[in-house]
mmCIF file of C-alpha atoms and ligand atoms in Angstrom:
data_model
loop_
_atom_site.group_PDB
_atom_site.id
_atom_site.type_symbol
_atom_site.label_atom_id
_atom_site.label_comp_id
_atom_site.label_asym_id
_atom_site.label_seq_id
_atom_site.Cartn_x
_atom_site.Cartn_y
_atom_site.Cartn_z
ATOM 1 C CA UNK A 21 37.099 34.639 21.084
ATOM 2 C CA UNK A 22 39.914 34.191 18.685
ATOM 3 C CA UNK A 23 41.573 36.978 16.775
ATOM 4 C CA UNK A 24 40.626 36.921 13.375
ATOM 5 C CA UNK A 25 36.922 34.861 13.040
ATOM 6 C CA UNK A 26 36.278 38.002 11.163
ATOM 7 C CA UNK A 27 38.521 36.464 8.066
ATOM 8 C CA UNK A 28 37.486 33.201 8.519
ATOM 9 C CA UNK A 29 34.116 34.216 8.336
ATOM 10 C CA UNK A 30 34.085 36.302 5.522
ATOM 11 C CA UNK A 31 32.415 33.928 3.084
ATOM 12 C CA UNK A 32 29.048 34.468 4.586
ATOM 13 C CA UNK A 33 26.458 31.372 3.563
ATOM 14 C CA UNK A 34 24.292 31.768 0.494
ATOM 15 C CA UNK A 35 21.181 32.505 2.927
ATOM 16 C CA UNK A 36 22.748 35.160 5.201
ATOM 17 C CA UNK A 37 23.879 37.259 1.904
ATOM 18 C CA UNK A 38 19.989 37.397 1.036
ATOM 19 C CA UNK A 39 18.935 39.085 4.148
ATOM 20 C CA UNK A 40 19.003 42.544 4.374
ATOM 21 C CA UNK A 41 20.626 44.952 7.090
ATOM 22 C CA UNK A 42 17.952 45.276 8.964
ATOM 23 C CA UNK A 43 16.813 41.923 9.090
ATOM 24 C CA UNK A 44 20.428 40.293 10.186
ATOM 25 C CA UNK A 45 20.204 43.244 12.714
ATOM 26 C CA UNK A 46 16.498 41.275 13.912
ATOM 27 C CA UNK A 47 18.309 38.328 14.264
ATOM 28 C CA UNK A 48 21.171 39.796 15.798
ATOM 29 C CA UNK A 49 19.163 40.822 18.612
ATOM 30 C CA UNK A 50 16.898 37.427 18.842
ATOM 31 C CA UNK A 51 19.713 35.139 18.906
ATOM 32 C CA UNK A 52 21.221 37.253 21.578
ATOM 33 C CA UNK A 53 18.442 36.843 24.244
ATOM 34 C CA UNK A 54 17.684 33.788 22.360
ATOM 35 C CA UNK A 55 18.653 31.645 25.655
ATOM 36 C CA UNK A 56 16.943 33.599 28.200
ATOM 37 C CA UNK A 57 13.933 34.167 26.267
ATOM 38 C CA UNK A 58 13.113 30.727 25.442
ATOM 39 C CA UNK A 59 13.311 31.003 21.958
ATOM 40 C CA UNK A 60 15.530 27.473 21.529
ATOM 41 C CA UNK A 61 14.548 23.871 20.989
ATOM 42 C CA UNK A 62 16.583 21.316 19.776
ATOM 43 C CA UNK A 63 14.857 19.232 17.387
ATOM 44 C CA UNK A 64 16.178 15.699 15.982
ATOM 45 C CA UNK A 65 16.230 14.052 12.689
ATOM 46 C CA UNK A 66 16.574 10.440 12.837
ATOM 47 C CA UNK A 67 19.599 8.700 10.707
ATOM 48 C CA UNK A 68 18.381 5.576 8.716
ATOM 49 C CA UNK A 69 21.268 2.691 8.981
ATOM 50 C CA UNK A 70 20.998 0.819 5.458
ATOM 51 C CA UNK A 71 23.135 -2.412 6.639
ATOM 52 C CA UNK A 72 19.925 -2.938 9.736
ATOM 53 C CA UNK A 73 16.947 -1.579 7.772
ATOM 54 C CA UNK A 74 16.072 1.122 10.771
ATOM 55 C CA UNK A 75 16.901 4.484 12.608
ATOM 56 C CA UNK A 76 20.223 4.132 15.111
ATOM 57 C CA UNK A 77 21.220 7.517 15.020
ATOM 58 C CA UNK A 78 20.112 10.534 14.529
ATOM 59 C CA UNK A 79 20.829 14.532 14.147
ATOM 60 C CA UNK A 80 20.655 17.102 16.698
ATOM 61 C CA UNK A 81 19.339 20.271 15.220
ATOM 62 C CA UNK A 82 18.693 23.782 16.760
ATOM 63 C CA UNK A 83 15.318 25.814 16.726
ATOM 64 C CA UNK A 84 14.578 29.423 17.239
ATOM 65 C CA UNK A 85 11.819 31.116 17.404
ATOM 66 C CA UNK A 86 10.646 35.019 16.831
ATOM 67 C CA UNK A 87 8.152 37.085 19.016
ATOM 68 C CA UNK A 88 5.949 35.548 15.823
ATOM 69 C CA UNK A 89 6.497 32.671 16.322
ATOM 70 C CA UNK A 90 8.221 32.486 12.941
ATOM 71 C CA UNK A 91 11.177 29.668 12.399
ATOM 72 C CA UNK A 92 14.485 31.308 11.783
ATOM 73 C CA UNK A 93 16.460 28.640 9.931
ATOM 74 C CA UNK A 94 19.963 28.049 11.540
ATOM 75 C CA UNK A 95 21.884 28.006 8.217
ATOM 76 C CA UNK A 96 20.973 32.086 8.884
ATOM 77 C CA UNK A 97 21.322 32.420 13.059
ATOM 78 C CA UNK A 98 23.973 30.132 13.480
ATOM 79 C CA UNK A 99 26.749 32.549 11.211
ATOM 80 C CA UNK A 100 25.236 35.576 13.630
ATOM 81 C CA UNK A 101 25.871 33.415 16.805
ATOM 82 C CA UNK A 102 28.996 32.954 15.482
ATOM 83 C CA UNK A 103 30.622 36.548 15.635
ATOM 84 C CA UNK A 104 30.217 36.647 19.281
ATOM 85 C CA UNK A 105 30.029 34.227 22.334
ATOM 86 C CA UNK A 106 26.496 33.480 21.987
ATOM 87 C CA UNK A 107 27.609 30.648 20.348
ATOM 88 C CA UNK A 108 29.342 29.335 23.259
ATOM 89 C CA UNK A 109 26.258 29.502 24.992
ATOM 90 C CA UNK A 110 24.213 28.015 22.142
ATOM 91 C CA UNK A 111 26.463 25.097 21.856
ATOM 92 C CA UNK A 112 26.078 24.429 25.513
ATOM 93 C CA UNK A 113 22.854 24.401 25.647
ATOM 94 C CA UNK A 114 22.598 21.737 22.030
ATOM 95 C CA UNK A 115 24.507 19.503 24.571
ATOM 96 C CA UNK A 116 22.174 19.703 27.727
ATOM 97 C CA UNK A 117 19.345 19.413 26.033
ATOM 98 C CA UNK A 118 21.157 15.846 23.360
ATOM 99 C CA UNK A 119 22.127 14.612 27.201
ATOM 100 C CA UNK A 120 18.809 15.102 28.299
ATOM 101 C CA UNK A 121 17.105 13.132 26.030
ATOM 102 C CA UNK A 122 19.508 9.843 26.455
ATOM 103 C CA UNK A 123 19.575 10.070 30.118
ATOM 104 C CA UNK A 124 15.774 10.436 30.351
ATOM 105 C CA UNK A 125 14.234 7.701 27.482
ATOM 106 C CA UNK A 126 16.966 5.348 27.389
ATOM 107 C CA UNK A 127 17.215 5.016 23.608
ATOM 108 C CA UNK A 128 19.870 2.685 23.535
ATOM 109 C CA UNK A 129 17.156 0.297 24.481
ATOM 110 C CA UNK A 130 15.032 1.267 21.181
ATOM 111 C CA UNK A 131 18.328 0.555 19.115
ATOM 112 C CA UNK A 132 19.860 4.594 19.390
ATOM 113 C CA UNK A 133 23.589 4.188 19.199
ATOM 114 C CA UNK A 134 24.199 7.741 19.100
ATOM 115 C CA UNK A 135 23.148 11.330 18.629
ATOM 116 C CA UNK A 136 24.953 13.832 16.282
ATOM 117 C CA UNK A 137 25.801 17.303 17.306
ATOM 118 C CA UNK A 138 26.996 20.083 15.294
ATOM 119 C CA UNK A 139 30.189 22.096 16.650
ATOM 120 C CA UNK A 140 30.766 24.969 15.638
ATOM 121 C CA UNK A 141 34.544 25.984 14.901
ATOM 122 C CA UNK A 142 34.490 28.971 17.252
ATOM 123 C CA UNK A 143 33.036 26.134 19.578
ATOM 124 C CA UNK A 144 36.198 24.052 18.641
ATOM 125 C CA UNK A 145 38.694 27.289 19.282
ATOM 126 C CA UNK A 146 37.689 27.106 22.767
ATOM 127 C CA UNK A 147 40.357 25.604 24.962
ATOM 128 C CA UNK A 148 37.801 24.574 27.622
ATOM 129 C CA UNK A 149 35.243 22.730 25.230
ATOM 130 C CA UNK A 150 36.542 18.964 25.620
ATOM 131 C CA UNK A 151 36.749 19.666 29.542
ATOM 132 C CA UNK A 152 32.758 21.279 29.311
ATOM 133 C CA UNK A 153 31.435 18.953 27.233
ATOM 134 C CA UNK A 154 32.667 15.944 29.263
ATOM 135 C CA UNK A 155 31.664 17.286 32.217
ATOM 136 C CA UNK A 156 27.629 17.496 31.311
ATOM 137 C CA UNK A 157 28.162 13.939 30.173
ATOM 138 C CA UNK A 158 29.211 13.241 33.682
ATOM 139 C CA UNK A 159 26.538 15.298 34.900
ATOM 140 C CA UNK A 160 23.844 13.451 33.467
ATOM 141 C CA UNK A 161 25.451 9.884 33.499
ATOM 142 C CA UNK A 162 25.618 9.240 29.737
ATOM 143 C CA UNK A 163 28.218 7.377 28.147
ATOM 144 C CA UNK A 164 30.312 9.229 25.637
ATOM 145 C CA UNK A 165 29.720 6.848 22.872
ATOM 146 C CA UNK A 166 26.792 7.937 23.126
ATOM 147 C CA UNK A 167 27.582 11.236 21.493
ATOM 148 C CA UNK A 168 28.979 11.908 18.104
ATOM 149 C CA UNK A 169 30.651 15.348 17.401
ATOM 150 C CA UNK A 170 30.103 16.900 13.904
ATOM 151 C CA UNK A 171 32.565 19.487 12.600
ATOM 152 C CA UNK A 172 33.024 20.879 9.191
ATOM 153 C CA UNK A 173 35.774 20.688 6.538
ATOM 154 C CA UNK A 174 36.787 24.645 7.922
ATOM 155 C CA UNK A 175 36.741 24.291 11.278
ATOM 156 C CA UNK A 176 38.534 20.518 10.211
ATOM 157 C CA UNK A 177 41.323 22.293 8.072
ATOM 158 C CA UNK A 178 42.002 24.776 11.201
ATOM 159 C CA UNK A 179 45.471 23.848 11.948
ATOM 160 C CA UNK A 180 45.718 25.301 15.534
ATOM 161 C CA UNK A 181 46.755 23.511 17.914
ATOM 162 C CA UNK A 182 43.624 23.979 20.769
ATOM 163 C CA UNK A 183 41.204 22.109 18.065
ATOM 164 C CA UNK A 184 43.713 19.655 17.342
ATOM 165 C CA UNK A 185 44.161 18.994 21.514
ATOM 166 C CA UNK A 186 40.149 19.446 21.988
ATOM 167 C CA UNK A 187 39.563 16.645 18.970
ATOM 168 C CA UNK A 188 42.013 14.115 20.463
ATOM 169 C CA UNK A 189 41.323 14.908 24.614
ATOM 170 C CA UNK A 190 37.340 14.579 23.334
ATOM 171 C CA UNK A 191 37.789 11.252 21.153
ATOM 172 C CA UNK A 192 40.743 9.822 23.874
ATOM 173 C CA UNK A 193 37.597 9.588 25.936
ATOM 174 C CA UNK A 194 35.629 7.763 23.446
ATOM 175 C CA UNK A 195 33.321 10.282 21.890
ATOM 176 C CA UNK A 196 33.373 10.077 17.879
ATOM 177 C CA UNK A 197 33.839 12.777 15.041
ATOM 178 C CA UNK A 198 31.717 13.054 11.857
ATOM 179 C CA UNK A 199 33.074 15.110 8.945
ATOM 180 C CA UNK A 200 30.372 17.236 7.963
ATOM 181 C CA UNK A 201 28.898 18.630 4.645
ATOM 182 C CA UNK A 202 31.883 16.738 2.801
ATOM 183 C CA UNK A 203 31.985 18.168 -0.922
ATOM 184 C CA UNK A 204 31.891 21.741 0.388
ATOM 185 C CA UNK A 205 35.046 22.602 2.082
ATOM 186 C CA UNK A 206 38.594 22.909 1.045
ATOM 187 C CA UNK A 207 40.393 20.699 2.943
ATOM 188 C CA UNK A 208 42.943 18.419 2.099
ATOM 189 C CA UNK A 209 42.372 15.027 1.771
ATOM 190 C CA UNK A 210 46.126 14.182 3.990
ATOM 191 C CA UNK A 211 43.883 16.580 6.515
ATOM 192 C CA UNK A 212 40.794 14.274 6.168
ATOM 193 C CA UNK A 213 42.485 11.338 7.040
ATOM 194 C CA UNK A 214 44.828 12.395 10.086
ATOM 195 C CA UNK A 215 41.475 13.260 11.949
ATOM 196 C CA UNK A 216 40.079 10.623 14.334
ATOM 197 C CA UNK A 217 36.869 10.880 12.228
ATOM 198 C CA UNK A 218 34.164 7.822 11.907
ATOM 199 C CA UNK A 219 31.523 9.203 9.795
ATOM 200 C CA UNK A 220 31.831 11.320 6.598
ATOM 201 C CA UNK A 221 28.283 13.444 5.525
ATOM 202 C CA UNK A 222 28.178 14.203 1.949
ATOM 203 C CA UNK A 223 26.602 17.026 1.847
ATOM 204 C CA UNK A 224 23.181 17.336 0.529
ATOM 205 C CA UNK A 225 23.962 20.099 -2.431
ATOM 206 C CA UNK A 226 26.345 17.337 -4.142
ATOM 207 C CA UNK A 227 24.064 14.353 -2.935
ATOM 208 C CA UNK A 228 20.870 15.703 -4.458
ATOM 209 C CA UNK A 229 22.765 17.412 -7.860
ATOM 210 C CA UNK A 230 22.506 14.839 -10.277
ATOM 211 C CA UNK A 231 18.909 14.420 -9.383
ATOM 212 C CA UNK A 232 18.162 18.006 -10.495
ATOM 213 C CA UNK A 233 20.754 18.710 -13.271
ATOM 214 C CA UNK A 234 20.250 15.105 -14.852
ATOM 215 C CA UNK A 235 23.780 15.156 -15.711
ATOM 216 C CA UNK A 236 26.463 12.526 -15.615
ATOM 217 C CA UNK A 237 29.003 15.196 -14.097
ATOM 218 C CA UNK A 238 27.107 15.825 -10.864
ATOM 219 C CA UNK A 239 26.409 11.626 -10.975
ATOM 220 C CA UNK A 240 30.424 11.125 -11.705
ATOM 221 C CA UNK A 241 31.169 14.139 -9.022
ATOM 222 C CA UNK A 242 28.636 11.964 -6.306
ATOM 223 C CA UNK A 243 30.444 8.969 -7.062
ATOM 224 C CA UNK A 244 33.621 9.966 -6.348
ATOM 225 C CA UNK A 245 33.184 11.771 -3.082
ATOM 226 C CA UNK A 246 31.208 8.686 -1.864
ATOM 227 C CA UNK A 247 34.113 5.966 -3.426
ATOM 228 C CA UNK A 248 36.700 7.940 -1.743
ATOM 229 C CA UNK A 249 35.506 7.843 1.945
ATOM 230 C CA UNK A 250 34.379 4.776 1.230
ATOM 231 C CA UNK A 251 37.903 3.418 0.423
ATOM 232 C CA UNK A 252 39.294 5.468 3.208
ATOM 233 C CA UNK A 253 37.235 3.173 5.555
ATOM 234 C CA UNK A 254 34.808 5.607 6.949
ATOM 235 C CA UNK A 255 31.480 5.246 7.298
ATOM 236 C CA UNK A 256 29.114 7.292 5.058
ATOM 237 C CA UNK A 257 26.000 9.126 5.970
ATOM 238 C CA UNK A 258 23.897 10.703 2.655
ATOM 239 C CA UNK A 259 22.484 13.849 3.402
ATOM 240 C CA UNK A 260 19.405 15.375 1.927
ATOM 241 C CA UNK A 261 17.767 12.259 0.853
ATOM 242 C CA UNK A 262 13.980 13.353 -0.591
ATOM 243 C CA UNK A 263 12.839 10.437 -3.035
ATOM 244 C CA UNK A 264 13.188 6.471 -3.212
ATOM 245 C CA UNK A 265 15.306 6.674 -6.439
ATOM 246 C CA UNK A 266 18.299 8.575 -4.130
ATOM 247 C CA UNK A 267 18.049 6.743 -1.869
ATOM 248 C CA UNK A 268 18.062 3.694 -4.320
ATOM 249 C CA UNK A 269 21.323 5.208 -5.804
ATOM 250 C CA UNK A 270 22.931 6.215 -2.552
ATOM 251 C CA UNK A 271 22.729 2.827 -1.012
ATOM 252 C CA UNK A 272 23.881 1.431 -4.667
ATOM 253 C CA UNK A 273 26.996 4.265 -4.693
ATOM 254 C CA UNK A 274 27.888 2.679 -0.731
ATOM 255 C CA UNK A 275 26.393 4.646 1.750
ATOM 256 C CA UNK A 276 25.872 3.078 4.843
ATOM 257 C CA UNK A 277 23.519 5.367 6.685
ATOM 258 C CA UNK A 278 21.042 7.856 4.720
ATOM 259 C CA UNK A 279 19.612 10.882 6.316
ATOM 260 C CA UNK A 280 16.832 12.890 4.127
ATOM 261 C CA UNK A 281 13.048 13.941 4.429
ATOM 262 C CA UNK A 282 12.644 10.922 2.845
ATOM 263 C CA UNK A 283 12.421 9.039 6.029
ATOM 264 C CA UNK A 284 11.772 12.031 8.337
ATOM 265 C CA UNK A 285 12.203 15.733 9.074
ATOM 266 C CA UNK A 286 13.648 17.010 11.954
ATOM 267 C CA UNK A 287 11.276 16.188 14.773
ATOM 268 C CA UNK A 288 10.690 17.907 17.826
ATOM 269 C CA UNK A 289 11.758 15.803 20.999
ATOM 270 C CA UNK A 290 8.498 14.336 21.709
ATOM 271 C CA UNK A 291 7.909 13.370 18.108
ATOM 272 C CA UNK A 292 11.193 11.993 17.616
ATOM 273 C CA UNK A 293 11.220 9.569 20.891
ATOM 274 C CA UNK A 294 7.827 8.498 19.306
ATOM 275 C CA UNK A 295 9.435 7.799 15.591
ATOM 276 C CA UNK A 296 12.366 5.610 17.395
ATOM 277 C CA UNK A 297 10.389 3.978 19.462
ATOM 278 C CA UNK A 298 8.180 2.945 16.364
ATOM 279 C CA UNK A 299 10.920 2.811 14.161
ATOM 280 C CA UNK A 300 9.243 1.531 10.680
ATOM 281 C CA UNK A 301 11.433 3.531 7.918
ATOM 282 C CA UNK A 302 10.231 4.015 4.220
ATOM 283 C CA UNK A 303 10.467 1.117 2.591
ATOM 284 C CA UNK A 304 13.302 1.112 -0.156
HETATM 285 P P1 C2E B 417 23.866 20.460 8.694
HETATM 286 O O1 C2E B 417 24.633 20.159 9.924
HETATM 287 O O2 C2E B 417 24.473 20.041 7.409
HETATM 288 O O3 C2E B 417 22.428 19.804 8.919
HETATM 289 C C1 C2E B 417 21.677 19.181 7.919
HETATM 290 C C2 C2E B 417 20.628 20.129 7.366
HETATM 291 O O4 C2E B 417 19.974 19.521 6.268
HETATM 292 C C3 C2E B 417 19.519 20.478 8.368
HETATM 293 O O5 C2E B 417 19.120 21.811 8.121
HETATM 294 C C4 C2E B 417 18.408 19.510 7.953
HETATM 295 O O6 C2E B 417 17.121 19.939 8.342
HETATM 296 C C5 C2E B 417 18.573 19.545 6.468
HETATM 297 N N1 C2E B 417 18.019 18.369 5.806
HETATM 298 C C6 C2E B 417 17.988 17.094 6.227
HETATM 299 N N2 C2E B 417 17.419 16.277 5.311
HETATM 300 C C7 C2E B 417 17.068 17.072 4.281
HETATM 301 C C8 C2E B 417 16.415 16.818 3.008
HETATM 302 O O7 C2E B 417 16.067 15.712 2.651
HETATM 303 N N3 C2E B 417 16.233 17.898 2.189
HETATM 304 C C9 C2E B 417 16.632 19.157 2.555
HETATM 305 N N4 C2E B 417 16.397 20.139 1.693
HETATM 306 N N5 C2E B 417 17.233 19.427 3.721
HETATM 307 C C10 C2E B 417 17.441 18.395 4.574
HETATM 308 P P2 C2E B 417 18.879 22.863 9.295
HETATM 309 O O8 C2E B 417 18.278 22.169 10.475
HETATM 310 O O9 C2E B 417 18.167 24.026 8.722
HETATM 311 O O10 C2E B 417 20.344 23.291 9.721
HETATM 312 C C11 C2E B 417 21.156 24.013 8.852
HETATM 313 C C12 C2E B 417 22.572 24.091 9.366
HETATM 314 O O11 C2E B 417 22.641 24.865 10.581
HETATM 315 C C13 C2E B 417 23.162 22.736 9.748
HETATM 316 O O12 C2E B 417 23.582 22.049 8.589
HETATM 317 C C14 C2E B 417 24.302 23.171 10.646
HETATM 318 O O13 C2E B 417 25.397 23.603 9.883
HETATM 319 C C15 C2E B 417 23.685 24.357 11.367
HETATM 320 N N6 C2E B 417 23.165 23.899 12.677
HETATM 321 C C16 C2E B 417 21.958 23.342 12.983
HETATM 322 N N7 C2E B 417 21.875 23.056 14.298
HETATM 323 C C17 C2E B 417 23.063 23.415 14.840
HETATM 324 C C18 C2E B 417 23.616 23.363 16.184
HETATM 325 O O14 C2E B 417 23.013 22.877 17.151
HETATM 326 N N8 C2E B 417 24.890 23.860 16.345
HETATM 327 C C19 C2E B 417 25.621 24.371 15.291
HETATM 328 N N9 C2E B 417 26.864 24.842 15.527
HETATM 329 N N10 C2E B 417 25.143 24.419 14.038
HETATM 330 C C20 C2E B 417 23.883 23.951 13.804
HETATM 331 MG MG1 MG B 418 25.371 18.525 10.667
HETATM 332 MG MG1 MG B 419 25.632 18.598 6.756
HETATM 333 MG MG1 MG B 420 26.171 22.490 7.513
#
């Protein structure tokens, strides 16, 4: 894959340092054959734009499954997938099944501008993923501005060259970057704003902080994330949005799209195309 993930991934996520051996081995296995035992399904959590009072986007987010039928969270499977070239095949198959579901309801019709889809950095070392991921596009007829890519600040502050060529090939063709989990990272802000990017996510830890600490640092450290991408000119999506009051403050702050259970959860395909088609929000 590339020669040194191995560093890169050495700060494992909170939730994959509180498994134990034997358990990441479980997954290990599971998220191998996770493809050709039908243990996938990409669910989708609809995006709430404040400016039109409704859902025109939303999130693509992976499933999977155990012999238990048990949910394995992603946050957890995803960092496995991730150490080998499962991922590859994981990320080809969030695609197939996003392109699926434009070419086969027609959302654009129900007001769907876009879907979001996580990429993975490995995904992003990959000198073949713009040429893959445009060619399912073509496959199934969908427009590329139809698709939204969504990378994080560390595969963002990568400074090689094949995720710099795969970013500009992939947005040359008019398909458009988010900046994921924004508050987390360590990139530079110069970084930031050389990338093609038209969405920033705050991420939900900073986002939902001064709601449980009740302090003004977490409110003055919200504020600031959210004033500069806001002056930046991006677009900003609020993640992990539970109550009315954030989402009250949010849209106050400048958010322009908010994404939280408290519009929707994730929603399996069938639920989801229901939810857009509906598309009646919680009332702020
Ligand atoms: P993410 O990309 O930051 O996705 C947002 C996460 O926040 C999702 O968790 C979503 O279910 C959760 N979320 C949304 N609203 C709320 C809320 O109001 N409260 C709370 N507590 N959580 C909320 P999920 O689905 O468990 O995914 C976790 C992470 O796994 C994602 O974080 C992303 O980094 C990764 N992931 C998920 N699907 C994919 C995929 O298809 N490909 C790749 N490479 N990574 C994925
Ligand atoms: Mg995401
Ligand atoms: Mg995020
Ligand atoms: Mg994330």
């Amino acid at each position: 894959l590339y020669d040194n993930k191995d560093d890169i991934l050495a700060i494992k996520p909170e939730e994959l340092q509180l498994k134990s051996d034997a358990e990441i081995e479980r997954i290990e296995k599971l998220v191998k054959n996770a493809l050709n035992e039908n243990r996938l399904e990409v669910y989708f959590q609809p995006i709430y734009n404040v400016k039109e009072k409704k859902y025109t986007s939303a999130e693509a987010l992976i499933r999977m499954k155990d012999d238990e039928g048990n949910n394995i969270s992603p946050g957890v499977f995803i960092p496995i997938a991730e150490k080998s070239s499962v991922i590859i095949d994981i990320g080809a198959f969030v695609i197939e099944e996003v392109c699926k579901l434009l070419s086969t309801e027609h959302l654009s019709a129900l007001g769907l501008e876009y879907v979001e889809v996580n990429i993975s950095m490995v995904e992003c070392l990959q000198s073949n993923l713009a040429s893959n991921i445009l060619s399912v596009l073509k496959k199934y007829n969908i427009a590329s501005s139809q698709i939204n890519l969504e990378i994080t600040e560390t595969s963002a502050s990568e400074f090689t060259d094949i995720v710099d060529t795969n970013i500009k090939t992939l947005s040359s063709k008019n398909i458009s970057f988010s900046l994921d989990d924004f508050g987390t990272g360590y990139s530079s802000l110069s970084r930031i704003l050389s990338l093609p990017l038209k969405l920033i996510k705050i991420d939900k830890s900073l986002v939902q902080a001064p709601f449980i600490n009740r302090d003004k640092k977490s409110m003055i450290l919200l504020d600031n994330f959210i004033k500069t991408a806001f002056a930046a000119g991006f677009d900003i999506v609020a993640e992990g949005v539970e109550t009315n009051e954030m989402a009250k403050h949010v849209i106050a702050l400048g958010c322009t799209y908010i994404q939280g259970f408290y519009f929707s959860k994730p929603l399996s395909k069938t639920d989801f195309v229901e939810a857009i088609k509906v598309n009646k929000p919680a009332e702020i």
